[in-house]
mmCIF file of C-alpha atoms in Angstrom:
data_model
loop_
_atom_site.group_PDB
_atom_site.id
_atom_site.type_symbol
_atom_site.label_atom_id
_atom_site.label_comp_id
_atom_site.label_asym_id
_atom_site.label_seq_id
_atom_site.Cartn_x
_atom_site.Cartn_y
_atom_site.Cartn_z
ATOM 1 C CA UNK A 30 6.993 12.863 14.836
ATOM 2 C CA UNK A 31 8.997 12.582 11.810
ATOM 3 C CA UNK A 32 6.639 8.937 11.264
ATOM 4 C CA UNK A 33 8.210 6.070 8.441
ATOM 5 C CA UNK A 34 11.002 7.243 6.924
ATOM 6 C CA UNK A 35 13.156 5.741 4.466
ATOM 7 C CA UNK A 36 16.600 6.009 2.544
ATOM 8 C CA UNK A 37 18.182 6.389 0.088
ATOM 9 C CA UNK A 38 15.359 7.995 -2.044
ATOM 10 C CA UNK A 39 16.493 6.738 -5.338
ATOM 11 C CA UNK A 40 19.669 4.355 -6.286
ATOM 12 C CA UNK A 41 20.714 2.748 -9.403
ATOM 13 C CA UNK A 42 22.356 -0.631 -9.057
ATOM 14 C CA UNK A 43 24.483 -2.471 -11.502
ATOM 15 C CA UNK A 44 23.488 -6.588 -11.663
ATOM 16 C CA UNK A 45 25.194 -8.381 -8.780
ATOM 17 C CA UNK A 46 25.472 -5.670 -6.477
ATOM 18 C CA UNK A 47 23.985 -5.789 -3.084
ATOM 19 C CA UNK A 48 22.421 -2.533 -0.925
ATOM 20 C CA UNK A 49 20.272 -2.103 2.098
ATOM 21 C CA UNK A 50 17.119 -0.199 2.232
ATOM 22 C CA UNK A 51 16.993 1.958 5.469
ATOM 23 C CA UNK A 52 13.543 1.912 7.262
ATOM 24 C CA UNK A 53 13.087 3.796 10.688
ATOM 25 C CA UNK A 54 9.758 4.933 12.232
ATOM 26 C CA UNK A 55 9.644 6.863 15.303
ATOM 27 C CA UNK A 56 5.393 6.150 16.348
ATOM 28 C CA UNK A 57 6.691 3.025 18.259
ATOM 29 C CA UNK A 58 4.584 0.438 16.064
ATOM 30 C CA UNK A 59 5.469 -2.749 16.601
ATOM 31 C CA UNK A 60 4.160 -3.934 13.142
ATOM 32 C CA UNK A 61 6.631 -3.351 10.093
ATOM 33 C CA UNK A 62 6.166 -4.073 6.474
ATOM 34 C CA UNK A 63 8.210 -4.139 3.510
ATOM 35 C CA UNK A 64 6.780 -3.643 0.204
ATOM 36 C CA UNK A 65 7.360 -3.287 -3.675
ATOM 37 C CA UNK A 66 5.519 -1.239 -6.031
ATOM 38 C CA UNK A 67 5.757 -2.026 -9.564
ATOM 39 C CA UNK A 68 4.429 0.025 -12.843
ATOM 40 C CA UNK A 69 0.575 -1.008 -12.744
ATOM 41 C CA UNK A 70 0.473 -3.298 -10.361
ATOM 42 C CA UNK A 71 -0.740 -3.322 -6.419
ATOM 43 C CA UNK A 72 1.649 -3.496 -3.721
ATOM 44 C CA UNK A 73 3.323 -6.702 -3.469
ATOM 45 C CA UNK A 74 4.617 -8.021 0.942
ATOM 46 C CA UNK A 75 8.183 -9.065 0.639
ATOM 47 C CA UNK A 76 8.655 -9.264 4.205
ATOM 48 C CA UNK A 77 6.833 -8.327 7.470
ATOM 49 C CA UNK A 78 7.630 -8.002 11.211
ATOM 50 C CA UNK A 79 5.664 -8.358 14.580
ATOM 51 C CA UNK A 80 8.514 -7.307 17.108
ATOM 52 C CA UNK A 81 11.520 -6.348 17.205
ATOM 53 C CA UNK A 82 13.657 -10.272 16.834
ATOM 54 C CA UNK A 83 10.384 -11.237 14.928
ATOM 55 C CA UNK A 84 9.784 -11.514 10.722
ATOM 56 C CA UNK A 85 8.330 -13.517 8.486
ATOM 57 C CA UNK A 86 8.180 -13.683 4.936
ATOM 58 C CA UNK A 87 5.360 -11.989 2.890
ATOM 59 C CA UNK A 88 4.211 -12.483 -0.735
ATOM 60 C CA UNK A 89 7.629 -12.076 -2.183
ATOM 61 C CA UNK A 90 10.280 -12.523 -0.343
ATOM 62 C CA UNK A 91 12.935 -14.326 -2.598
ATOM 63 C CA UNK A 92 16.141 -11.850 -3.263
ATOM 64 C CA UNK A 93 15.461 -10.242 -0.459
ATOM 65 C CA UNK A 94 16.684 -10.179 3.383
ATOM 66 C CA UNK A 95 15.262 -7.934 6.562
ATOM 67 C CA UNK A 96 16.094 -8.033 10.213
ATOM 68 C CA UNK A 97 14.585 -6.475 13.307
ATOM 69 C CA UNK A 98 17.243 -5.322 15.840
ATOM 70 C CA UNK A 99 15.021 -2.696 17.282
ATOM 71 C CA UNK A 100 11.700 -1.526 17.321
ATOM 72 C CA UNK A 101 12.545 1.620 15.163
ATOM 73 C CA UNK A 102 14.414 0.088 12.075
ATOM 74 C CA UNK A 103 13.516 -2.531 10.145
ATOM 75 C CA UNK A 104 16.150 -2.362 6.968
ATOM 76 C CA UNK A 105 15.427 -4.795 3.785
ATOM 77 C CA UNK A 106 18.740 -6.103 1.972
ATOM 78 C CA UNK A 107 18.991 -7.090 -1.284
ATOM 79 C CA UNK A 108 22.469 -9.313 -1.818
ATOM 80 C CA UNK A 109 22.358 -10.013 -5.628
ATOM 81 C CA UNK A 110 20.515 -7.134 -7.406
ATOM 82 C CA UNK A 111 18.543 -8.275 -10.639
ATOM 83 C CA UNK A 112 17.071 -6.208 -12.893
ATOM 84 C CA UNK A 113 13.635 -7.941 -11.972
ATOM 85 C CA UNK A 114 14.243 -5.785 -8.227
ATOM 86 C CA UNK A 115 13.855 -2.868 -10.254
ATOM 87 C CA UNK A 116 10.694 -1.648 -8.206
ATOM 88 C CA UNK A 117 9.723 1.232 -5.410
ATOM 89 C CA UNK A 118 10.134 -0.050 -2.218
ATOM 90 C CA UNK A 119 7.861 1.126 0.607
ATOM 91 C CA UNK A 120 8.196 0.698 4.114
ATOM 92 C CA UNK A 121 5.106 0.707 6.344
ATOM 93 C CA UNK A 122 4.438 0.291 10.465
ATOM 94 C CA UNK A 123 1.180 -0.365 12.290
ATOM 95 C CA UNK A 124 -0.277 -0.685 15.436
ATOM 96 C CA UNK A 125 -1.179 -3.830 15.013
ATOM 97 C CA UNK A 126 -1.861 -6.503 12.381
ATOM 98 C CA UNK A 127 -5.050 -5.754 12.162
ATOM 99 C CA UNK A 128 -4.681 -2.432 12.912
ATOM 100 C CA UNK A 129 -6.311 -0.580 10.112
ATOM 101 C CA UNK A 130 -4.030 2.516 9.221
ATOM 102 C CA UNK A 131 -0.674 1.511 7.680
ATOM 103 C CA UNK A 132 1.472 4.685 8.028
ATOM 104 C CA UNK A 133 4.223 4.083 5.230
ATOM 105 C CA UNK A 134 7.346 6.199 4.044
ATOM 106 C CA UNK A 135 8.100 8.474 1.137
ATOM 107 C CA UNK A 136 9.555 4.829 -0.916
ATOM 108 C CA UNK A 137 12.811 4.339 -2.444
ATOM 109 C CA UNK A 138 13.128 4.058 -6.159
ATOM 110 C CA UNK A 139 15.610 1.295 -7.368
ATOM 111 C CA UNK A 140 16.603 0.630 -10.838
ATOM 112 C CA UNK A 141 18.915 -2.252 -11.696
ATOM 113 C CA UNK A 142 20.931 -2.397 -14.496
ATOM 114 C CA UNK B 16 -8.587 -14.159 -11.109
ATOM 115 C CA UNK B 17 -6.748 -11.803 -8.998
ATOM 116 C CA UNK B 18 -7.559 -11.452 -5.312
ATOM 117 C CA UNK B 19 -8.545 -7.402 -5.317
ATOM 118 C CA UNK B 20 -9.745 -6.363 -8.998
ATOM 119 C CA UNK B 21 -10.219 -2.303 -9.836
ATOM 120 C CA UNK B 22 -11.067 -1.089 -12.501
ATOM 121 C CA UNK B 23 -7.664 0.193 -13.863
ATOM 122 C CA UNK B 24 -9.025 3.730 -15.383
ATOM 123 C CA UNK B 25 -8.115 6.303 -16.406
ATOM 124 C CA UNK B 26 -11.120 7.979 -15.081
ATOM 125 C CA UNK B 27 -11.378 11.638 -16.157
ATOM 126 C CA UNK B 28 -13.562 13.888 -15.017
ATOM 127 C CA UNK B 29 -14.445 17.168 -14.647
ATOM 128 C CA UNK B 30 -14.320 19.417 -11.466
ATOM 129 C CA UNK B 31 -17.768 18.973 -9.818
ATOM 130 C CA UNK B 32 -18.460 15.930 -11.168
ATOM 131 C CA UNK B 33 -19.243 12.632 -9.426
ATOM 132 C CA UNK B 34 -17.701 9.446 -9.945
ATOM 133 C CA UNK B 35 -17.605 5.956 -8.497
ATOM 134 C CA UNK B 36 -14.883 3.176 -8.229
ATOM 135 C CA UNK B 37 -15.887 -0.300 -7.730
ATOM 136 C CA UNK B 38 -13.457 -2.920 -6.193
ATOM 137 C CA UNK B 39 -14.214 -6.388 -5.936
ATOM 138 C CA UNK B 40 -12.307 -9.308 -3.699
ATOM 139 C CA UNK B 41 -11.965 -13.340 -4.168
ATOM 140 C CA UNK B 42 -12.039 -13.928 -0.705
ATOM 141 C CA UNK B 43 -14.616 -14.322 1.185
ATOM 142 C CA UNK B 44 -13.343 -15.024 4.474
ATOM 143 C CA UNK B 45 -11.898 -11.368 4.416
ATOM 144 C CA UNK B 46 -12.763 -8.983 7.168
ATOM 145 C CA UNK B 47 -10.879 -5.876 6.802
ATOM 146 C CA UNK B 48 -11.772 -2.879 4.041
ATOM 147 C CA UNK B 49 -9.820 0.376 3.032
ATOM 148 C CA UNK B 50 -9.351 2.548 0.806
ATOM 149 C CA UNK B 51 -6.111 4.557 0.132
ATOM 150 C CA UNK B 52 -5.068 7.228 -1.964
ATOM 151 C CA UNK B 53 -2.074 7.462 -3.603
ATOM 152 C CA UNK B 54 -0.608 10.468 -5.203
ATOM 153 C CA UNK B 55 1.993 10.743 -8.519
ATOM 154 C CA UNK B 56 5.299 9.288 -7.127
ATOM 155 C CA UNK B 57 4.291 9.247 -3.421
ATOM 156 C CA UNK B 58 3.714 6.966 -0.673
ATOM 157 C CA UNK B 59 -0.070 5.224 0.046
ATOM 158 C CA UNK B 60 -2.048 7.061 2.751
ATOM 159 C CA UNK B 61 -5.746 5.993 4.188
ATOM 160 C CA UNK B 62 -8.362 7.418 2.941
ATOM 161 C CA UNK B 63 -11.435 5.616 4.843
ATOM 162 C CA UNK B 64 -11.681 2.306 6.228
ATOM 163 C CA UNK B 65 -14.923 0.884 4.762
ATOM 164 C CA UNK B 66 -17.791 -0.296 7.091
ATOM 165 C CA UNK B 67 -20.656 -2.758 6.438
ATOM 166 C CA UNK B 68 -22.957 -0.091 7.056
ATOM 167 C CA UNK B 69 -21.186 2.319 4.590
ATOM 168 C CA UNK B 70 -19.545 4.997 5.803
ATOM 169 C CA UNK B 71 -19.414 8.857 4.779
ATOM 170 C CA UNK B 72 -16.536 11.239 4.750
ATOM 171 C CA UNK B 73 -17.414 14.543 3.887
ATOM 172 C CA UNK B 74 -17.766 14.441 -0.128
ATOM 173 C CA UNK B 75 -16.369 10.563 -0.151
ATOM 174 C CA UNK B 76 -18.771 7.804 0.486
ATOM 175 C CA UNK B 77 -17.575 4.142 1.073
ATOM 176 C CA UNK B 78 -19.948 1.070 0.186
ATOM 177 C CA UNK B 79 -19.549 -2.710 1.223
ATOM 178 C CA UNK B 80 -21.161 -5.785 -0.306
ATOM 179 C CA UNK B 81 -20.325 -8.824 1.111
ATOM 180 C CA UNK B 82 -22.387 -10.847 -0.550
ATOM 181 C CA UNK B 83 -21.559 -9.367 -3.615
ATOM 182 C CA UNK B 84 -17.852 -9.388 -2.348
ATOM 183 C CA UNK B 85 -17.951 -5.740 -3.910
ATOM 184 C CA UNK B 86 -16.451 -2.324 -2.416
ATOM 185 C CA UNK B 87 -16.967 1.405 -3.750
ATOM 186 C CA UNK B 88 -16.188 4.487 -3.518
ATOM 187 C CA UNK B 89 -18.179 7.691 -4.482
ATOM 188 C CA UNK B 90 -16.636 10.897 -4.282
ATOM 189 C CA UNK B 91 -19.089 13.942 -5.478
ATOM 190 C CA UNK B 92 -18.502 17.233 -6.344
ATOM 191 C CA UNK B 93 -14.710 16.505 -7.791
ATOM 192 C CA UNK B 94 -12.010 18.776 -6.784
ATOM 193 C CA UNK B 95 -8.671 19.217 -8.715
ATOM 194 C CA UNK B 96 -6.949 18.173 -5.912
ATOM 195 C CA UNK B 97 -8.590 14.974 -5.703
ATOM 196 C CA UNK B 98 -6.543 13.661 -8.161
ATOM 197 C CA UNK B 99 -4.606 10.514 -7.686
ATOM 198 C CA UNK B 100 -4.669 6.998 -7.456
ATOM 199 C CA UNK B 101 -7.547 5.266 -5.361
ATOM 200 C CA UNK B 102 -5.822 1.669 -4.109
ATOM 201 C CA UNK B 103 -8.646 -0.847 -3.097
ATOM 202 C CA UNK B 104 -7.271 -2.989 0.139
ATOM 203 C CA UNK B 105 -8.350 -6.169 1.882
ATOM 204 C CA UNK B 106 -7.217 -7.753 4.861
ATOM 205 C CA UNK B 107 -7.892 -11.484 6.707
ATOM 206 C CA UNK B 108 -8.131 -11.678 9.845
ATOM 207 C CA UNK B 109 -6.235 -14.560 10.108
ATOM 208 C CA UNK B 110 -2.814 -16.222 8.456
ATOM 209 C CA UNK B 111 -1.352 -13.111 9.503
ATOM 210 C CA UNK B 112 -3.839 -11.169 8.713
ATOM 211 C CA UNK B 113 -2.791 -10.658 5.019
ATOM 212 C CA UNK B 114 -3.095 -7.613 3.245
ATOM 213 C CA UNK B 115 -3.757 -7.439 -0.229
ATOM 214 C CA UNK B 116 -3.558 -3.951 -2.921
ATOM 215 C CA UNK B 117 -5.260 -3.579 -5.524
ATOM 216 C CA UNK B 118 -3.553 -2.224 -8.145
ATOM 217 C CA UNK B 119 -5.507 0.977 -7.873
ATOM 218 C CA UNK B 120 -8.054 3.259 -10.009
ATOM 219 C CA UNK B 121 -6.475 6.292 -11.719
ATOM 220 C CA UNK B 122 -8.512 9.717 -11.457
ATOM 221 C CA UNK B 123 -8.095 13.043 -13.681
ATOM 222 C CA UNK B 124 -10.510 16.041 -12.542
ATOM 223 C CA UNK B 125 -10.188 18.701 -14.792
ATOM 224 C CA UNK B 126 -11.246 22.617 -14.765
#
């Protein structure tokens, strides 16, 4: 199992632009998270899902966009990048939501400029 | 006051040493207790899952508190490679059963 993995690995965005983080696990979770990372701080939920056709917004969702087409991928979209995005992303799957072990992938490191 | 509070470190230590990280949480309704580890420029991974009868992994011991709302982490005779990032978690188990990071505990063993 290759578990959570994620692309691109790193990407530099001018203000304005728009991208979409690639998330794809292969353990057959039907929990999915989206998460940033930022210099200091804890991980911050922008967006979770339960199911595939199933999300719901997390701790900070605003500038952000996910959908859940399949079990497997659970992309996040950013439309208007901001230099306050500048963050690592992780995605994570579970279980279950209260499953304890969040397996989550390698990140992606965005800096917007 | 934030939800999950660590202390921020740096800790730095030397190989075979012990040291302890303390976590405390706001909420007492949580029911859920983990720590992670979190290596330079990687992704979180579980390190234990913290009981309320403590809980011992090999050289890492986890502690819970609840009426102290207080979590640690004791990890004796320090390896090199147990350098990294410790990341305190809590989780409800209800509205969604949030999750929340702390912002995690920084740890240096040296030869």
């Amino acid at each position: 199992n290759a578990g959570v993995t994620q692309t691109p690995k790193f990407r530099i965005l001018k203000i304005g632009q728009s991208m979409t983080l690639q998330c794809t696990q292969d353990m057959n979770h039907n929990y999915m998270y989206w998460y940033r990372q930022d210099p200091g701080m804890g991980l911050k939920l922008i967006y979770y899902s339960v199911g595939a056709g199933i999300t719901d917004k997390g701790e900070v969702p605003n500038g952000y966009n996910v959908s859940r087409s399949t079990t497997e991928d659970f992309p996040l979209r950013l439309e208007l990048a901001a230099p306050s995005q500048t963050s690592v992303y992780f995605c994570a799957s579970s279980y279950s939501r209260s499953g304890e072990t969040q397996y989550f992938g390698p990140g992606t490191r965005l800096l917007v400029l | 006051r934030k939800e999950v509070e660590q202390d921020p470190g740096p800790f730095n230590v030397p190989e075979g040493a012990t040291v302890a990280f303390n976590c405390t949480y706001s909420n007492s309704a949580s029911q859920s207790f983990f720590w992670y580890r979190q290596d330079c420029r990687k992704e979180p991974k579980l390190l234990m899952s913290v009981y309320s009868s403590g809980n011992e992994d090999g050289r890492f011991t986890a502690q819970l508190n609840r009426a102290s709302q207080y979590i640690s982490l004791l990890i004796r005779d320090s390896k090199l490679s147990d350098s990294a990032t410790y990341l305190c978690v809590v989780k409800g188990n209800t509205g969604g059963f949030k999750t929340i990071f702390g912002a995690g505990t920084r740890l240096f063993v040296k030869a």
